């Protein structure tokens, strides 16, 4: 049973398109995160949700919009994709009162 | 704004202990030390964390100096599957009810060899 799952695993698209990445966790955690890992392997937090409420919003272009329909799901929608959005996006989850985060396998986004 | 300093790379022979150092000289009293690792093409994996006491779990041991300005992650018997990038992170306490976050640096690339 996968604890944190992401779909799709790979995403190749053209500049200007809109795409979504889905994340689900079955660990019963109340906090979920999106991270971006660029080509230089720097891993940076983008967003965090606690019980469907946005609690961390780093300096991210507003083309990126996270949505949490329930505390087990956190989706990432990206509008008007740009070349610089190419990266691996990781979803993670944890209990709120801990930084023991469980990461998903990542979604490799390639924008052509 | 990395709060930690780690060597960029280390080698370790399989079966030996791998000792990964981390400097965090500006750590504040309520910040914990976390260790994560990222095996190639996978998501990061939590290893261990501590405040000031030494900690041990099934994966590793964490030794924090008395002044808390540095720590060492110890993998007691490294295997080839421990080859990964290891990240040392200091983070606000998550226990006060405020959101805290992990800021990943560049880490130490540990290569375990036969």
PDB file of C-alpha atoms in Angstrom:
ATOM      1  CA  UNK A   1       0.000   0.000   0.000  1.00  0.00           C
ATOM      2  CA  UNK A   2       1.500   3.276  -1.134  1.00  0.00           C
ATOM      3  CA  UNK A   3       1.531   5.856   1.651  1.00  0.00           C
ATOM      4  CA  UNK A   4       1.827   8.979  -0.530  1.00  0.00           C
ATOM      5  CA  UNK A   5       1.000   8.619  -4.192  1.00  0.00           C
ATOM      6  CA  UNK A   6       1.218  11.081  -7.050  1.00  0.00           C
ATOM      7  CA  UNK A   7      -0.178  11.034 -10.556  1.00  0.00           C
ATOM      8  CA  UNK A   8       1.096  11.241 -13.148  1.00  0.00           C
ATOM      9  CA  UNK A   9       4.677  10.118 -12.665  1.00  0.00           C
ATOM     10  CA  UNK A  10       5.779  11.826 -15.867  1.00  0.00           C
ATOM     11  CA  UNK A  11       4.199  14.810 -17.591  1.00  0.00           C
ATOM     12  CA  UNK A  12       5.425  16.252 -20.868  1.00  0.00           C
ATOM     13  CA  UNK A  13       3.607  19.269 -22.236  1.00  0.00           C
ATOM     14  CA  UNK A  14       3.940  22.369 -24.352  1.00  0.00           C
ATOM     15  CA  UNK A  15       4.512  25.891 -23.112  1.00  0.00           C
ATOM     16  CA  UNK A  16       1.303  27.735 -22.396  1.00  0.00           C
ATOM     17  CA  UNK A  17      -0.702  24.640 -21.478  1.00  0.00           C
ATOM     18  CA  UNK A  18      -2.479  24.089 -18.168  1.00  0.00           C
ATOM     19  CA  UNK A  19      -1.823  20.899 -16.233  1.00  0.00           C
ATOM     20  CA  UNK A  20      -2.606  19.316 -12.885  1.00  0.00           C
ATOM     21  CA  UNK A  21      -0.750  16.932 -10.607  1.00  0.00           C
ATOM     22  CA  UNK A  22      -2.649  14.906  -8.039  1.00  0.00           C
ATOM     23  CA  UNK A  23      -1.501  13.705  -4.638  1.00  0.00           C
ATOM     24  CA  UNK A  24      -3.155  11.362  -2.180  1.00  0.00           C
ATOM     25  CA  UNK A  25      -2.014  10.073   1.197  1.00  0.00           C
ATOM     26  CA  UNK A  26      -3.481   7.202   3.188  1.00  0.00           C
ATOM     27  CA  UNK A  27      -1.544   7.842   6.387  1.00  0.00           C
ATOM     28  CA  UNK A  28      -4.268   9.801   8.119  1.00  0.00           C
ATOM     29  CA  UNK A  29      -2.079  12.915   8.235  1.00  0.00           C
ATOM     30  CA  UNK A  30      -3.646  16.338   8.453  1.00  0.00           C
ATOM     31  CA  UNK A  31      -0.887  18.316   6.739  1.00  0.00           C
ATOM     32  CA  UNK A  32       0.271  18.070   3.133  1.00  0.00           C
ATOM     33  CA  UNK A  33       2.966  19.829   1.137  1.00  0.00           C
ATOM     34  CA  UNK A  34       4.181  20.513  -2.370  1.00  0.00           C
ATOM     35  CA  UNK A  35       7.899  20.788  -3.087  1.00  0.00           C
ATOM     36  CA  UNK A  36       9.757  21.611  -6.291  1.00  0.00           C
ATOM     37  CA  UNK A  37      13.155  20.117  -7.127  1.00  0.00           C
ATOM     38  CA  UNK A  38      14.850  21.861 -10.014  1.00  0.00           C
ATOM     39  CA  UNK A  39      17.532  20.637 -12.370  1.00  0.00           C
ATOM     40  CA  UNK A  40      20.243  21.596  -9.892  1.00  0.00           C
ATOM     41  CA  UNK A  41      18.546  19.334  -7.331  1.00  0.00           C
ATOM     42  CA  UNK A  42      17.541  22.128  -4.970  1.00  0.00           C
ATOM     43  CA  UNK A  43      14.406  21.056  -3.127  1.00  0.00           C
ATOM     44  CA  UNK A  44      12.138  23.932  -2.097  1.00  0.00           C
ATOM     45  CA  UNK A  45       8.792  24.006  -0.392  1.00  0.00           C
ATOM     46  CA  UNK A  46       5.989  25.664  -2.324  1.00  0.00           C
ATOM     47  CA  UNK A  47       2.811  25.169  -0.296  1.00  0.00           C
ATOM     48  CA  UNK A  48       1.490  23.502   2.799  1.00  0.00           C
ATOM     49  CA  UNK A  49      -2.091  22.715   3.750  1.00  0.00           C
ATOM     50  CA  UNK A  50      -3.424  21.737   7.145  1.00  0.00           C
ATOM     51  CA  UNK A  51      -6.926  20.289   7.218  1.00  0.00           C
ATOM     52  CA  UNK A  52      -7.652  21.846   3.817  1.00  0.00           C
ATOM     53  CA  UNK A  53      -6.408  25.268   4.932  1.00  0.00           C
ATOM     54  CA  UNK A  54      -3.388  26.912   3.313  1.00  0.00           C
ATOM     55  CA  UNK A  55      -0.749  27.509   5.987  1.00  0.00           C
ATOM     56  CA  UNK A  56       2.462  27.955   4.025  1.00  0.00           C
ATOM     57  CA  UNK A  57       2.631  29.819   0.723  1.00  0.00           C
ATOM     58  CA  UNK A  58       6.165  30.515  -0.399  1.00  0.00           C
ATOM     59  CA  UNK A  59       7.024  32.963  -3.145  1.00  0.00           C
ATOM     60  CA  UNK A  60       5.445  31.036  -5.963  1.00  0.00           C
ATOM     61  CA  UNK A  61       3.950  32.523  -9.153  1.00  0.00           C
ATOM     62  CA  UNK A  62       0.193  32.732  -8.964  1.00  0.00           C
ATOM     63  CA  UNK A  63       0.049  30.447 -11.996  1.00  0.00           C
ATOM     64  CA  UNK A  64       0.434  27.710  -9.394  1.00  0.00           C
ATOM     65  CA  UNK A  65      -2.736  26.993  -7.482  1.00  0.00           C
ATOM     66  CA  UNK A  66      -2.983  24.210  -4.934  1.00  0.00           C
ATOM     67  CA  UNK A  67      -6.344  22.715  -4.058  1.00  0.00           C
ATOM     68  CA  UNK A  68      -7.184  20.449  -1.163  1.00  0.00           C
ATOM     69  CA  UNK A  69     -10.631  18.846  -1.527  1.00  0.00           C
ATOM     70  CA  UNK A  70     -10.097  16.925   1.711  1.00  0.00           C
ATOM     71  CA  UNK A  71      -7.220  16.342   4.056  1.00  0.00           C
ATOM     72  CA  UNK A  72      -6.102  13.217   2.198  1.00  0.00           C
ATOM     73  CA  UNK A  73      -5.699  14.989  -1.131  1.00  0.00           C
ATOM     74  CA  UNK A  74      -3.661  17.945  -2.325  1.00  0.00           C
ATOM     75  CA  UNK A  75      -3.625  18.752  -6.004  1.00  0.00           C
ATOM     76  CA  UNK A  76      -1.442  21.233  -7.844  1.00  0.00           C
ATOM     77  CA  UNK A  77      -2.759  23.065 -10.866  1.00  0.00           C
ATOM     78  CA  UNK A  78      -0.376  25.016 -13.054  1.00  0.00           C
ATOM     79  CA  UNK A  79      -1.603  27.539 -15.622  1.00  0.00           C
ATOM     80  CA  UNK A  80       0.278  28.843 -18.644  1.00  0.00           C
ATOM     81  CA  UNK A  81       3.232  26.530 -18.215  1.00  0.00           C
ATOM     82  CA  UNK A  82       6.700  27.980 -18.820  1.00  0.00           C
ATOM     83  CA  UNK A  83      10.029  26.343 -19.592  1.00  0.00           C
ATOM     84  CA  UNK A  84      11.252  27.172 -16.079  1.00  0.00           C
ATOM     85  CA  UNK A  85       8.480  25.087 -14.570  1.00  0.00           C
ATOM     86  CA  UNK A  86      10.283  21.952 -15.710  1.00  0.00           C
ATOM     87  CA  UNK A  87      11.230  20.141 -12.512  1.00  0.00           C
ATOM     88  CA  UNK A  88      10.323  17.236 -10.291  1.00  0.00           C
ATOM     89  CA  UNK A  89       7.396  18.032  -8.015  1.00  0.00           C
ATOM     90  CA  UNK A  90       7.099  16.133  -4.751  1.00  0.00           C
ATOM     91  CA  UNK A  91       4.081  15.856  -2.539  1.00  0.00           C
ATOM     92  CA  UNK A  92       4.516  15.078   1.148  1.00  0.00           C
ATOM     93  CA  UNK A  93       2.390  14.656   4.243  1.00  0.00           C
ATOM     94  CA  UNK A  94       2.821  14.699   7.998  1.00  0.00           C
ATOM     95  CA  UNK A  95       0.994  15.209  11.226  1.00  0.00           C
ATOM     96  CA  UNK A  96       0.800  18.943  11.934  1.00  0.00           C
ATOM     97  CA  UNK A  97       2.915  18.844  15.084  1.00  0.00           C
ATOM     98  CA  UNK A  98       5.887  17.159  13.468  1.00  0.00           C
ATOM     99  CA  UNK A  99       8.340  17.569  10.636  1.00  0.00           C
ATOM    100  CA  UNK A 100       8.516  13.841   9.991  1.00  0.00           C
ATOM    101  CA  UNK A 101       7.301  14.168   6.458  1.00  0.00           C
ATOM    102  CA  UNK A 102       6.506  11.301   4.122  1.00  0.00           C
ATOM    103  CA  UNK A 103       7.231  12.046   0.489  1.00  0.00           C
ATOM    104  CA  UNK A 104       5.644  10.752  -2.651  1.00  0.00           C
ATOM    105  CA  UNK A 105       7.636   9.383  -5.589  1.00  0.00           C
ATOM    106  CA  UNK A 106       7.585  12.662  -7.482  1.00  0.00           C
ATOM    107  CA  UNK A 107       6.167  13.895 -10.782  1.00  0.00           C
ATOM    108  CA  UNK A 108       8.686  14.825 -13.435  1.00  0.00           C
ATOM    109  CA  UNK A 109       7.271  17.736 -15.419  1.00  0.00           C
ATOM    110  CA  UNK A 110       8.906  18.637 -18.710  1.00  0.00           C
ATOM    111  CA  UNK A 111       7.759  21.757 -20.527  1.00  0.00           C
ATOM    112  CA  UNK A 112       8.768  21.953 -24.180  1.00  0.00           C
TER     113      UNK A 112
ATOM    114  CA  UNK B   1      19.590  31.017   3.734  1.00  0.00           C
ATOM    115  CA  UNK B   2      20.953  27.600   4.617  1.00  0.00           C
ATOM    116  CA  UNK B   3      21.355  27.186   8.346  1.00  0.00           C
ATOM    117  CA  UNK B   4      23.517  24.100   8.020  1.00  0.00           C
ATOM    118  CA  UNK B   5      26.875  23.247   6.487  1.00  0.00           C
ATOM    119  CA  UNK B   6      27.661  19.761   5.235  1.00  0.00           C
ATOM    120  CA  UNK B   7      30.530  18.326   3.202  1.00  0.00           C
ATOM    121  CA  UNK B   8      29.449  17.927  -0.418  1.00  0.00           C
ATOM    122  CA  UNK B   9      30.465  14.288  -0.643  1.00  0.00           C
ATOM    123  CA  UNK B  10      31.778  11.330   1.332  1.00  0.00           C
ATOM    124  CA  UNK B  11      32.709   7.742   0.629  1.00  0.00           C
ATOM    125  CA  UNK B  12      32.200   4.756   2.874  1.00  0.00           C
ATOM    126  CA  UNK B  13      33.052   1.091   2.490  1.00  0.00           C
ATOM    127  CA  UNK B  14      30.152  -1.316   2.744  1.00  0.00           C
ATOM    128  CA  UNK B  15      29.790  -2.746   6.222  1.00  0.00           C
ATOM    129  CA  UNK B  16      31.578   0.175   7.821  1.00  0.00           C
ATOM    130  CA  UNK B  17      29.974   2.941   9.839  1.00  0.00           C
ATOM    131  CA  UNK B  18      29.192   6.080   7.886  1.00  0.00           C
ATOM    132  CA  UNK B  19      29.577   9.241   9.953  1.00  0.00           C
ATOM    133  CA  UNK B  20      28.033  12.278   8.322  1.00  0.00           C
ATOM    134  CA  UNK B  21      28.816  15.624   9.979  1.00  0.00           C
ATOM    135  CA  UNK B  22      26.706  18.751  10.023  1.00  0.00           C
ATOM    136  CA  UNK B  23      27.435  22.213  11.370  1.00  0.00           C
ATOM    137  CA  UNK B  24      24.558  24.353  12.570  1.00  0.00           C
ATOM    138  CA  UNK B  25      26.301  27.020  14.637  1.00  0.00           C
ATOM    139  CA  UNK B  26      23.348  29.453  14.555  1.00  0.00           C
ATOM    140  CA  UNK B  27      20.762  26.960  15.779  1.00  0.00           C
ATOM    141  CA  UNK B  28      18.311  28.469  18.243  1.00  0.00           C
ATOM    142  CA  UNK B  29      17.003  26.878  21.396  1.00  0.00           C
ATOM    143  CA  UNK B  30      13.700  25.703  19.963  1.00  0.00           C
ATOM    144  CA  UNK B  31      15.064  24.321  16.701  1.00  0.00           C
ATOM    145  CA  UNK B  32      15.377  20.621  16.084  1.00  0.00           C
ATOM    146  CA  UNK B  33      17.938  18.866  13.905  1.00  0.00           C
ATOM    147  CA  UNK B  34      16.371  16.677  11.232  1.00  0.00           C
ATOM    148  CA  UNK B  35      18.040  14.272   8.860  1.00  0.00           C
ATOM    149  CA  UNK B  36      16.553  13.147   5.585  1.00  0.00           C
ATOM    150  CA  UNK B  37      18.014  11.289   2.668  1.00  0.00           C
ATOM    151  CA  UNK B  38      17.175  11.122  -1.014  1.00  0.00           C
ATOM    152  CA  UNK B  39      18.062   8.044  -2.950  1.00  0.00           C
ATOM    153  CA  UNK B  40      18.431   8.683  -6.656  1.00  0.00           C
ATOM    154  CA  UNK B  41      15.121   9.463  -8.396  1.00  0.00           C
ATOM    155  CA  UNK B  42      13.079   8.921  -5.233  1.00  0.00           C
ATOM    156  CA  UNK B  43      11.363  11.241  -2.811  1.00  0.00           C
ATOM    157  CA  UNK B  44      13.230  12.259   0.337  1.00  0.00           C
ATOM    158  CA  UNK B  45      12.994   9.871   3.268  1.00  0.00           C
ATOM    159  CA  UNK B  46      12.903  10.886   6.930  1.00  0.00           C
ATOM    160  CA  UNK B  47      15.684   9.312   8.980  1.00  0.00           C
ATOM    161  CA  UNK B  48      15.811  10.785  12.473  1.00  0.00           C
ATOM    162  CA  UNK B  49      15.577  14.011  14.439  1.00  0.00           C
ATOM    163  CA  UNK B  50      16.633  15.355  17.810  1.00  0.00           C
ATOM    164  CA  UNK B  51      16.722  18.425  20.012  1.00  0.00           C
ATOM    165  CA  UNK B  52      19.688  17.996  22.326  1.00  0.00           C
ATOM    166  CA  UNK B  53      19.865  14.387  23.399  1.00  0.00           C
ATOM    167  CA  UNK B  54      21.390  11.674  21.283  1.00  0.00           C
ATOM    168  CA  UNK B  55      18.801   9.652  19.415  1.00  0.00           C
ATOM    169  CA  UNK B  56      18.779   6.189  17.889  1.00  0.00           C
ATOM    170  CA  UNK B  57      16.277   4.351  15.764  1.00  0.00           C
ATOM    171  CA  UNK B  58      16.333   1.371  13.455  1.00  0.00           C
ATOM    172  CA  UNK B  59      17.960   3.359  10.680  1.00  0.00           C
ATOM    173  CA  UNK B  60      20.593   5.506  12.347  1.00  0.00           C
ATOM    174  CA  UNK B  61      21.954   7.310  15.377  1.00  0.00           C
ATOM    175  CA  UNK B  62      22.105  11.057  15.828  1.00  0.00           C
ATOM    176  CA  UNK B  63      24.790  12.561  18.008  1.00  0.00           C
ATOM    177  CA  UNK B  64      24.320  16.245  18.896  1.00  0.00           C
ATOM    178  CA  UNK B  65      27.137  18.128  20.612  1.00  0.00           C
ATOM    179  CA  UNK B  66      26.465  19.635  23.991  1.00  0.00           C
ATOM    180  CA  UNK B  67      26.512  23.188  22.598  1.00  0.00           C
ATOM    181  CA  UNK B  68      24.198  21.988  19.796  1.00  0.00           C
ATOM    182  CA  UNK B  69      26.329  23.674  17.160  1.00  0.00           C
ATOM    183  CA  UNK B  70      27.018  20.470  15.288  1.00  0.00           C
ATOM    184  CA  UNK B  71      25.752  16.939  14.920  1.00  0.00           C
ATOM    185  CA  UNK B  72      26.703  13.642  13.338  1.00  0.00           C
ATOM    186  CA  UNK B  73      24.461  11.122  11.676  1.00  0.00           C
ATOM    187  CA  UNK B  74      25.775   7.599  12.048  1.00  0.00           C
ATOM    188  CA  UNK B  75      24.754   4.711   9.815  1.00  0.00           C
ATOM    189  CA  UNK B  76      26.278   1.853  11.783  1.00  0.00           C
ATOM    190  CA  UNK B  77      26.719  -0.656   8.967  1.00  0.00           C
ATOM    191  CA  UNK B  78      26.432   1.058   5.614  1.00  0.00           C
ATOM    192  CA  UNK B  79      25.170  -0.929   2.640  1.00  0.00           C
ATOM    193  CA  UNK B  80      25.088  -0.116  -1.039  1.00  0.00           C
ATOM    194  CA  UNK B  81      21.417   0.833  -0.639  1.00  0.00           C
ATOM    195  CA  UNK B  82      22.468   3.664   1.681  1.00  0.00           C
ATOM    196  CA  UNK B  83      24.047   5.499  -1.248  1.00  0.00           C
ATOM    197  CA  UNK B  84      22.082   8.753  -1.329  1.00  0.00           C
ATOM    198  CA  UNK B  85      22.168  12.473  -0.658  1.00  0.00           C
ATOM    199  CA  UNK B  86      21.814  13.130   3.062  1.00  0.00           C
ATOM    200  CA  UNK B  87      20.279  16.377   4.227  1.00  0.00           C
ATOM    201  CA  UNK B  88      20.768  17.922   7.654  1.00  0.00           C
ATOM    202  CA  UNK B  89      18.017  20.449   8.404  1.00  0.00           C
ATOM    203  CA  UNK B  90      17.294  22.657  11.372  1.00  0.00           C
ATOM    204  CA  UNK B  91      13.682  23.537  11.818  1.00  0.00           C
ATOM    205  CA  UNK B  92      11.422  25.494  14.105  1.00  0.00           C
ATOM    206  CA  UNK B  93       9.682  23.467  16.702  1.00  0.00           C
ATOM    207  CA  UNK B  94       6.483  22.042  15.293  1.00  0.00           C
ATOM    208  CA  UNK B  95       5.012  21.690  18.730  1.00  0.00           C
ATOM    209  CA  UNK B  96       3.847  25.233  19.354  1.00  0.00           C
ATOM    210  CA  UNK B  97       0.951  25.062  16.972  1.00  0.00           C
ATOM    211  CA  UNK B  98       2.523  27.223  14.314  1.00  0.00           C
ATOM    212  CA  UNK B  99       3.359  25.984  10.875  1.00  0.00           C
ATOM    213  CA  UNK B 100       6.983  25.055  10.432  1.00  0.00           C
ATOM    214  CA  UNK B 101       8.819  24.029   7.318  1.00  0.00           C
ATOM    215  CA  UNK B 102      11.862  22.127   6.172  1.00  0.00           C
ATOM    216  CA  UNK B 103      14.486  24.039   4.217  1.00  0.00           C
ATOM    217  CA  UNK B 104      16.676  21.616   2.309  1.00  0.00           C
ATOM    218  CA  UNK B 105      20.274  22.587   1.568  1.00  0.00           C
ATOM    219  CA  UNK B 106      22.654  20.863  -0.812  1.00  0.00           C
ATOM    220  CA  UNK B 107      23.340  17.906   1.469  1.00  0.00           C
ATOM    221  CA  UNK B 108      26.135  15.335   1.471  1.00  0.00           C
ATOM    222  CA  UNK B 109      26.307  12.802  -1.310  1.00  0.00           C
ATOM    223  CA  UNK B 110      27.287   9.524   0.374  1.00  0.00           C
ATOM    224  CA  UNK B 111      28.721   6.869  -1.891  1.00  0.00           C
ATOM    225  CA  UNK B 112      28.920   3.409  -0.348  1.00  0.00           C
ATOM    226  CA  UNK B 113      31.362   1.154  -2.161  1.00  0.00           C
ATOM    227  CA  UNK B 114      32.229  -2.537  -2.077  1.00  0.00           C
TER     228      UNK B 114
END
